[in-house]
């Protein structure tokens, strides 16, 4: 007798599971229920359809009901909602949304892929017709209709992935956009100095940015929306996008008595079985394992959902396949900037009291002598004493996605920073460098582990007394004149061997250049003369990112060319941008 598999939910997890199940068993009966009209669509592409970069709605349809039925001999039922699970009888109760007809369906195995649903904050007026969330194609149709209909201004509430993607695409459509985020930064998984680059990009693109602020009320103004903020600011806009986050859509699982986590996600084992051995679950609704922290987590990403679907169906079909967990690897484009991350962040490691080291590397995405190199900042987190990778964040232009994938692979493989030094990566001048930024990050981290270099971090110097620290700037005179850390002693690197005795000996010594390379050379010179200097990690560039977010005035250049600190006779190319404390909007 053939197996009968019932799948609840389509999109990434459910549709992938259905196709995999058919490939493994030609005789199985496979029924998939999806309450929406589209059984499988590219939900990650929805903001770009609204923004006009994906021009045809049909291009968002990964697979259609008819296509799945024809290619995989599936029984696909859209606009059909599973309302209850009878675990004892192995049945689901179903309602057809258009006709209202209700019936039951038997199963041998049940796979839940309900996904996540947008969080609707308890804001008075959030039911206004010009207030939207974005989860499916119907939502995107409504937002696009409003934009196409002449909307000229928008408020996006929430600075996560969906919020930032909507900000970018609404600006591309020509709307005036304000972004309100309750936290002090956008993209909460990032560390603050990396998020600072996104804040600057948003302001440069004309976005009014309100951090550490929230919406208290939404009121109608003749069809428009008046948003009142905690800060007292009032914003009148044509439409509002609520993008404050998502939560697992697990009401069905809860009513069936399946085990849920404290945060409402479906608890599964390493084989993706729920607390009922005949029911499996995948995707945004489940709790899985954090591969770095070895703790439970819920990560709503399409990539893990697809892999989980394959593993779950393997186990349903009798194959014993483990799902180890997630790293949370992700990438975001924000106008001309790309930001990506994998593994643990610094703030997560600190919160869990996990020992770590960190280094910063600023490098071009390909050889500096080849035109068009774009700089990226890599933040690498690793464990003492062996240098095992813990996490990474990268922000820059081109090439960020390539490097985060390398680091995610290294992290998954359990590699150390010394292994990064030995990675043989593709090189041609238009694609990379003979020493790739990944190799350089490994070298810098290795120097720290071996004791060849010591760092002091921007947060340690913020507010530090001049009586405690002497600060040495080893850049060229024109760079120093353009901006420097207040009170810094200036001795260009080329003069350091002759003038090193001018350095005070009664305080700790911090040395900096623009991104850290020349300062490293300087610390080596000074160490051979009996001093114990510490390199300001990431140079003035990283230091300034901290200054911006702490409301202090920047000390010098923020925009750097790919040739910066490349050792060209001490010369560097830069543009200076003195910055004031960030103002709301």
XYZ file of C-alpha atoms in Angstrom:
585
model
C 0.000 0.000 0.000
C 1.423 3.389 -0.979
C 2.143 6.144 1.534
C -0.080 9.192 1.763
C 1.674 12.460 2.573
C -0.325 15.594 3.359
C 1.520 18.919 3.239
C 0.168 22.083 4.834
C 1.584 25.182 3.146
C 3.382 25.824 -0.116
C 6.022 28.429 -1.023
C 9.617 27.364 -0.211
C 9.174 24.573 2.335
C 5.938 22.923 1.237
C 6.500 22.986 -2.509
C 10.061 21.723 -2.162
C 8.881 18.904 0.091
C 6.168 17.873 -2.358
C 8.552 17.703 -5.303
C 11.160 15.794 -3.284
C 8.555 13.322 -2.055
C 7.512 12.535 -5.599
C 11.107 12.011 -6.716
C 11.599 9.501 -3.904
C 8.282 7.654 -4.305
C 6.411 7.508 -7.604
C 3.512 5.653 -6.001
C 2.903 7.924 -3.004
C -0.272 9.966 -2.716
C 0.824 13.563 -2.122
C -1.750 16.223 -1.240
C -0.696 19.840 -0.680
C -2.984 22.465 0.845
C -2.274 26.175 0.385
C -4.660 28.848 1.636
C -3.354 31.429 -0.817
C -4.014 31.575 -4.547
C -0.397 30.903 -5.508
C 1.145 27.651 -4.368
C 4.776 28.654 -4.786
C 6.030 32.191 -5.272
C 9.253 34.112 -4.678
C 8.332 36.036 -1.546
C 11.865 37.462 -1.361
C 11.162 39.183 -4.674
C 7.983 40.985 -3.593
C 9.643 44.348 -2.700
C 11.408 44.368 -6.069
C 8.143 43.790 -7.911
C 6.684 46.799 -6.101
C 9.814 48.773 -6.966
C 9.589 47.882 -10.658
C 12.849 45.961 -10.891
C 10.866 42.751 -11.435
C 8.497 43.934 -14.127
C 6.171 40.983 -14.571
C 4.146 39.537 -11.738
C 4.316 36.138 -13.408
C 8.086 36.094 -12.897
C 7.435 35.748 -9.151
C 5.610 32.463 -9.649
C 8.187 29.765 -8.973
C 5.668 27.061 -9.768
C 1.944 26.987 -10.480
C -0.758 24.616 -9.296
C -1.133 23.198 -12.805
C 2.636 22.928 -13.241
C 3.086 20.955 -10.038
C 0.219 18.642 -10.900
C 1.524 17.997 -14.397
C 5.224 17.591 -13.620
C 5.025 15.799 -10.263
C 1.548 14.243 -10.273
C 0.594 16.095 -7.104
C -2.841 16.847 -5.739
C -2.562 20.596 -5.163
C -5.448 22.464 -3.550
C -5.088 26.233 -3.329
C -7.463 28.578 -1.516
C -7.889 25.724 0.944
C -7.141 26.038 4.647
C -6.370 23.264 7.090
C -8.318 24.235 10.203
C -7.565 21.345 12.578
C -5.441 18.219 13.043
C -6.854 15.037 14.563
C -3.653 13.269 15.549
C -5.376 10.136 16.847
C -7.342 9.592 13.628
C -4.500 10.892 11.419
C -6.814 13.331 9.727
C -6.841 17.032 8.957
C -9.976 19.127 8.756
C -10.095 21.336 5.688
C -12.153 24.325 4.529
C -12.359 25.606 0.958
C -12.138 29.358 1.317
C -14.181 30.248 -1.756
C -17.055 27.755 -1.380
C -17.006 27.249 2.379
C -17.146 23.466 1.938
C -15.517 21.502 4.770
C -14.192 17.954 4.778
C -11.513 15.724 6.297
C -8.404 14.238 4.695
C -6.515 11.196 5.967
C -2.744 11.058 6.136
C 0.025 8.595 6.895
C 2.463 11.452 7.426
C 1.765 15.146 7.817
C 4.285 17.870 6.975
C 3.671 21.368 8.300
C 5.099 24.339 6.409
C 2.877 27.214 7.578
C 5.620 29.839 7.485
C 5.536 33.060 9.492
C 3.096 35.926 9.677
C 3.783 39.643 10.059
C 3.701 41.092 13.542
C 0.986 43.741 13.781
C 1.957 46.064 16.629
C -0.873 47.337 18.849
C -0.888 50.801 17.296
C -4.216 52.636 17.244
C -5.228 53.119 13.626
C -3.208 50.208 12.207
C -6.377 49.023 10.453
C -6.373 52.107 8.210
C -6.769 51.079 4.523
C -3.478 52.802 3.663
C -1.549 50.718 6.233
C -0.036 47.544 4.791
C 2.015 44.499 5.676
C 3.928 42.409 3.135
C 3.705 38.623 3.239
C 2.278 37.395 -0.066
C 1.455 38.384 -3.629
C -1.919 39.799 -2.635
C -0.190 42.160 -0.203
C 2.287 43.224 -2.872
C -0.562 43.827 -5.340
C -2.257 46.174 -2.865
C 0.925 48.117 -2.126
C 1.857 48.353 -5.799
C -1.641 49.592 -6.641
C -1.264 52.354 -4.046
C 2.144 53.354 -5.430
C 0.981 53.166 -9.048
C -2.056 55.229 -8.071
C 0.043 58.283 -7.303
C 1.347 57.901 -3.749
C 4.191 60.338 -3.181
C 5.218 59.585 0.402
C 5.527 56.569 2.669
C 6.410 55.615 6.205
C 8.132 52.278 6.806
C 7.929 51.044 10.388
C 10.745 48.609 11.158
C 14.328 48.443 9.914
C 14.753 44.719 9.297
C 15.164 42.992 5.944
C 11.650 43.659 4.642
C 11.620 47.216 5.950
C 14.926 48.146 4.323
C 14.024 46.447 1.041
C 10.771 48.384 0.970
C 12.575 51.650 1.749
C 14.915 51.099 -1.186
C 12.173 50.175 -3.627
C 9.828 52.968 -2.615
C 12.656 55.463 -3.050
C 13.382 53.974 -6.468
C 9.752 54.674 -7.338
C 10.308 58.303 -6.407
C 8.464 58.408 -3.079
C 9.606 60.454 -0.110
C 10.303 57.836 2.553
C 10.668 57.935 6.325
C 11.913 54.943 8.314
C 11.104 54.531 12.008
C 12.970 51.928 14.059
C 12.386 51.375 17.776
C 15.966 50.165 18.318
C 19.091 52.381 18.040
C 20.006 50.713 14.727
C 18.551 49.080 11.652
C 19.068 45.351 10.989
C 19.281 44.165 14.611
C 21.420 41.069 13.795
C 24.288 43.408 12.846
C 26.728 44.978 15.265
C 26.375 48.725 15.612
C 29.505 49.801 13.723
C 28.423 47.767 10.699
C 24.857 49.075 10.872
C 26.312 52.603 10.950
C 27.227 52.223 7.265
C 23.580 51.479 6.508
C 22.441 54.524 8.464
C 24.750 56.741 6.432
C 23.564 55.175 3.182
C 19.919 55.747 4.078
C 20.506 59.412 4.871
C 22.535 59.895 1.697
C 19.628 58.480 -0.293
C 17.244 61.021 1.196
C 15.523 58.723 3.666
C 14.355 60.390 6.878
C 15.680 58.061 9.548
C 14.190 57.969 13.044
C 16.108 55.605 15.343
C 15.198 54.787 18.950
C 11.719 55.980 18.097
C 8.345 54.348 17.603
C 4.873 54.976 16.245
C 2.225 55.631 18.911
C -0.820 56.275 16.709
C -1.990 56.322 13.097
C -4.850 58.660 12.202
C -6.796 59.308 9.029
C -6.220 62.610 7.271
C -8.657 62.597 4.333
C -7.359 59.263 3.099
C -3.764 59.929 4.078
C -2.183 58.765 7.341
C -0.898 60.946 10.158
C 1.693 59.026 12.179
C 2.553 60.222 15.679
C 5.978 59.182 16.996
C 7.185 58.704 20.566
C 9.591 61.613 20.048
C 6.663 63.956 19.357
C 7.295 64.067 15.619
C 4.249 63.902 13.350
C 4.517 62.527 9.809
C 1.731 62.736 7.241
C 2.133 60.185 4.429
C 0.167 58.462 1.679
C 0.887 54.936 2.881
C 2.448 53.039 5.787
C 4.309 49.728 5.638
C 4.418 47.790 8.919
C 7.594 45.701 8.843
C 8.370 45.216 12.515
C 9.066 41.500 12.167
C 7.414 38.119 11.800
C 6.400 35.350 14.168
C 5.906 31.631 13.494
C 2.396 30.898 12.213
C 1.769 27.986 14.549
C -1.834 28.298 15.712
C -2.710 25.021 13.950
C 0.164 23.179 15.635
C -0.703 24.650 19.028
C -4.345 23.577 18.769
C -3.184 20.072 17.854
C -1.127 19.899 21.047
C 2.281 19.780 19.372
C 5.190 21.006 21.476
C 6.074 24.656 20.928
C 9.017 26.707 22.120
C 8.685 29.652 24.495
C 8.531 31.918 21.464
C 5.863 29.874 19.761
C 7.928 27.946 17.208
C 7.300 24.260 16.533
C 9.859 22.122 18.359
C 11.457 19.510 16.097
C 14.297 17.021 16.539
C 17.358 16.638 14.317
C 15.224 14.677 11.840
C 12.619 17.485 11.784
C 10.015 15.386 13.561
C 7.624 17.204 15.868
C 6.496 15.781 19.216
C 4.198 13.562 17.112
C 6.373 11.065 15.154
C 3.902 11.118 12.244
C 4.115 14.902 11.883
C 7.140 16.792 10.548
C 7.642 20.542 10.249
C 9.935 22.823 8.248
C 10.579 26.456 7.441
C 9.926 29.719 9.233
C 7.639 28.099 11.821
C 10.151 25.740 13.442
C 12.765 25.935 16.159
C 16.097 24.571 15.043
C 19.706 24.552 16.247
C 22.145 27.456 16.085
C 25.333 25.867 14.738
C 27.657 28.349 16.451
C 25.968 28.690 19.835
C 24.427 25.181 19.998
C 21.224 26.751 21.277
C 17.645 26.698 19.949
C 16.795 29.360 17.386
C 14.170 30.352 14.846
C 15.547 31.671 11.537
C 12.959 32.652 8.891
C 15.068 32.310 5.728
C 14.247 30.641 2.411
C 17.533 28.736 2.094
C 17.184 26.783 5.341
C 13.501 26.128 4.582
C 14.395 24.462 1.297
C 17.062 22.279 2.884
C 14.792 21.355 5.777
C 12.079 20.247 3.334
C 14.488 17.858 1.653
C 15.676 16.400 4.975
C 12.153 15.976 6.342
C 10.948 14.116 3.261
C 14.050 11.914 3.282
C 13.134 10.823 6.805
C 9.458 10.369 5.967
C 10.569 8.148 3.083
C 12.721 5.966 5.300
C 16.090 7.573 4.764
C 17.840 8.649 7.964
C 19.053 12.195 7.379
C 19.965 14.731 10.036
C 19.441 18.463 9.855
C 22.339 19.977 11.821
C 21.065 23.537 12.177
C 21.570 27.031 10.814
C 24.197 29.761 10.657
C 21.761 32.504 9.686
C 23.784 33.456 6.610
C 22.061 36.342 4.849
C 22.696 39.256 2.522
C 20.945 42.550 1.815
C 21.367 45.168 -0.877
C 20.583 48.721 0.190
C 20.886 51.032 -2.806
C 24.612 50.911 -3.702
C 25.622 49.106 -0.523
C 25.672 45.385 0.256
C 25.722 43.981 3.779
C 25.984 40.317 4.721
C 26.454 38.244 7.846
C 26.933 34.685 9.027
C 27.201 33.045 12.432
C 27.178 34.918 15.727
C 27.408 38.677 16.225
C 29.575 40.382 18.830
C 26.579 41.461 20.870
C 25.238 37.887 20.914
C 28.613 36.548 22.076
C 28.791 39.184 24.793
C 25.229 38.486 25.905
C 26.053 34.795 26.274
C 29.466 35.477 27.883
C 31.279 33.547 25.150
C 34.992 34.505 24.854
C 35.963 35.921 21.471
C 38.414 38.050 19.557
C 37.544 40.435 16.726
C 39.416 42.064 13.873
C 38.471 44.476 11.099
C 39.779 44.497 7.552
C 39.120 47.178 4.936
C 40.048 46.024 1.444
C 39.061 46.462 -2.192
C 36.946 43.744 -3.749
C 39.581 43.307 -6.453
C 43.123 44.467 -7.180
C 43.564 48.185 -6.524
C 45.392 48.767 -9.801
C 42.432 47.515 -11.844
C 39.768 50.224 -12.319
C 36.581 50.103 -10.310
C 37.666 48.462 -7.059
C 35.095 48.945 -4.305
C 36.023 48.775 -0.664
C 34.467 46.450 1.874
C 34.784 46.197 5.642
C 35.064 42.698 7.075
C 34.450 42.114 10.756
C 35.696 38.697 11.831
C 34.832 37.063 15.156
C 36.768 34.037 16.386
C 37.469 32.046 19.534
C 40.593 32.028 21.669
C 42.950 30.304 21.776
C 42.575 28.255 18.579
C 40.999 30.867 16.288
C 37.890 28.841 15.448
C 35.494 31.022 13.469
C 32.399 32.278 15.296
C 30.886 34.782 12.917
C 31.461 37.473 10.319
C 29.841 40.629 8.981
C 30.762 42.418 5.756
C 29.569 45.729 4.343
C 30.654 47.366 1.103
C 30.035 47.359 -2.618
C 30.664 44.525 -5.025
C 32.181 41.254 -3.856
C 30.545 41.163 -0.427
C 28.332 38.196 -1.338
C 31.310 36.176 -2.556
C 33.266 36.697 0.649
C 30.400 35.975 3.037
C 29.785 32.683 1.218
C 33.431 31.726 1.688
C 33.252 32.577 5.383
C 29.934 30.752 5.832
C 31.478 27.660 4.253
C 34.539 27.959 6.480
C 32.326 28.416 9.530
C 30.233 25.369 8.619
C 33.421 23.325 8.193
C 34.778 24.368 11.598
C 37.821 26.146 10.136
C 40.072 28.534 12.029
C 41.476 31.924 11.095
C 44.760 30.232 10.216
C 42.888 28.113 7.703
C 41.665 31.342 6.093
C 45.288 32.269 5.457
C 45.735 29.107 3.391
C 42.551 29.269 1.304
C 43.350 29.214 -2.409
C 40.785 31.553 -3.951
C 40.338 32.523 -7.585
C 42.390 35.522 -8.626
C 42.470 37.787 -11.622
C 42.770 41.551 -11.161
C 39.137 42.238 -12.090
C 37.856 39.598 -9.633
C 40.109 39.678 -6.580
C 43.639 40.089 -5.301
C 46.561 37.709 -4.977
C 45.910 38.003 -1.258
C 42.134 38.021 -1.093
C 40.378 40.029 1.643
C 39.539 36.656 3.214
C 43.256 35.766 3.355
C 44.050 39.199 4.802
C 41.411 38.751 7.499
C 43.064 35.448 8.366
C 46.489 37.069 8.558
C 45.287 39.914 10.798
C 43.492 37.474 13.101
C 46.539 35.193 13.130
C 48.778 38.106 14.117
C 46.516 38.758 17.083
C 46.568 35.123 18.193
C 50.331 34.845 17.851
C 50.950 38.069 19.764
C 52.516 39.829 16.785
C 49.859 42.506 17.093
C 47.703 43.920 19.861
C 44.547 45.931 19.289
C 42.644 48.603 21.113
C 39.046 49.107 20.057
C 37.126 52.283 19.443
C 34.720 51.616 22.295
C 37.692 51.395 24.696
C 38.941 54.811 23.610
C 35.576 56.566 23.709
C 35.776 58.799 26.755
C 39.253 57.571 27.710
C 41.428 60.039 29.596
C 44.435 61.621 27.821
C 46.346 60.746 30.963
C 45.729 57.064 30.193
C 46.322 56.926 26.434
C 48.773 58.557 24.072
C 47.503 58.385 20.484
C 49.832 58.305 17.485
C 48.700 59.122 13.932
C 51.096 57.722 11.292
C 49.309 59.009 8.175
C 50.584 61.620 5.753
C 50.366 65.360 6.597
C 47.464 66.067 4.221
C 45.478 63.237 5.750
C 46.158 64.453 9.266
C 45.146 67.992 8.302
C 41.861 66.710 6.857
C 40.852 65.251 10.200
C 42.308 63.313 13.101
C 41.573 62.058 16.599
C 41.775 65.039 18.964
C 45.053 65.201 20.848
C 46.843 62.755 18.535
C 50.601 63.058 18.041
C 51.423 63.080 14.323
C 54.511 61.248 13.044
C 54.188 59.962 9.464
C 55.194 56.330 9.049
C 58.156 57.267 6.850
C 59.610 59.407 9.646
C 58.895 57.071 12.545
C 62.320 55.410 12.723
C 63.944 58.835 13.122
C 61.348 60.384 15.466
C 60.095 57.517 17.609
C 61.657 58.968 20.745
C 59.099 61.819 20.627
C 56.439 59.320 21.733
C 55.414 59.606 25.429
C 56.388 56.633 27.575
C 54.190 57.381 30.593
C 50.914 56.208 29.038
C 49.520 53.368 27.011
C 50.056 53.912 23.297
C 47.416 53.600 20.560
C 48.508 53.867 16.928
C 46.272 54.447 13.925
C 46.161 55.112 10.206
C 43.101 55.031 7.969
C 42.303 51.312 8.002
C 45.072 49.713 10.070
C 47.774 48.548 7.660
C 50.289 51.355 8.109
C 49.592 51.345 11.838
C 50.560 47.654 11.872
C 53.884 48.504 10.231
C 54.350 51.249 12.829
C 53.647 48.934 15.768
C 56.257 46.495 14.486
C 58.843 49.277 14.280
C 58.029 50.435 17.804
C 58.003 46.945 19.289
C 61.582 46.451 18.119
C 62.424 49.558 20.124
C 60.925 48.288 23.354
C 57.477 49.912 23.213
C 54.126 48.088 23.543
C 51.874 49.910 21.097
C 48.353 48.801 20.255
C 46.797 49.245 16.838
C 43.367 50.915 16.795
C 41.360 48.094 15.211
C 40.098 48.981 11.754
C 41.865 52.312 11.829
C 40.225 55.706 11.718
C 37.503 54.340 9.471
C 36.111 51.942 12.072
C 36.794 54.419 14.877
C 34.639 57.000 13.109
C 31.761 54.584 12.656
C 31.612 54.296 16.435
C 31.809 58.063 16.802
C 28.847 58.587 14.499
C 26.632 56.196 16.435
C 27.644 57.610 19.809
C 26.792 61.152 18.691
C 30.373 62.427 18.508
C 32.005 64.351 15.702
C 33.981 62.273 13.224
C 37.738 62.632 13.227
C 38.478 62.295 9.527
C 37.781 60.405 6.312
C 34.875 58.017 6.028
C 34.905 57.330 2.282
C 38.007 55.477 1.075
C 39.245 54.344 -2.294
C 40.235 50.722 -2.878
C 43.866 51.809 -3.020
C 43.737 53.220 0.521
C 46.540 51.952 2.720
C 47.928 49.879 -0.159
C 51.466 50.958 0.713
C 52.089 53.130 -2.376
C 54.946 55.110 -0.952
C 52.778 56.275 1.891
C 50.356 57.983 -0.508
C 46.659 57.250 -0.378
C 43.524 58.383 -2.135
C 40.628 59.477 0.032
C 37.719 61.845 0.307
C 37.181 63.529 3.645
C 33.733 63.676 5.177
C 33.478 65.344 8.577
C 30.230 64.269 10.193
C 28.060 65.771 12.863
C 26.117 63.865 15.525
C 23.179 62.149 13.779
C 19.956 64.149 13.897
C 16.471 62.614 13.705
C 15.364 62.520 10.082
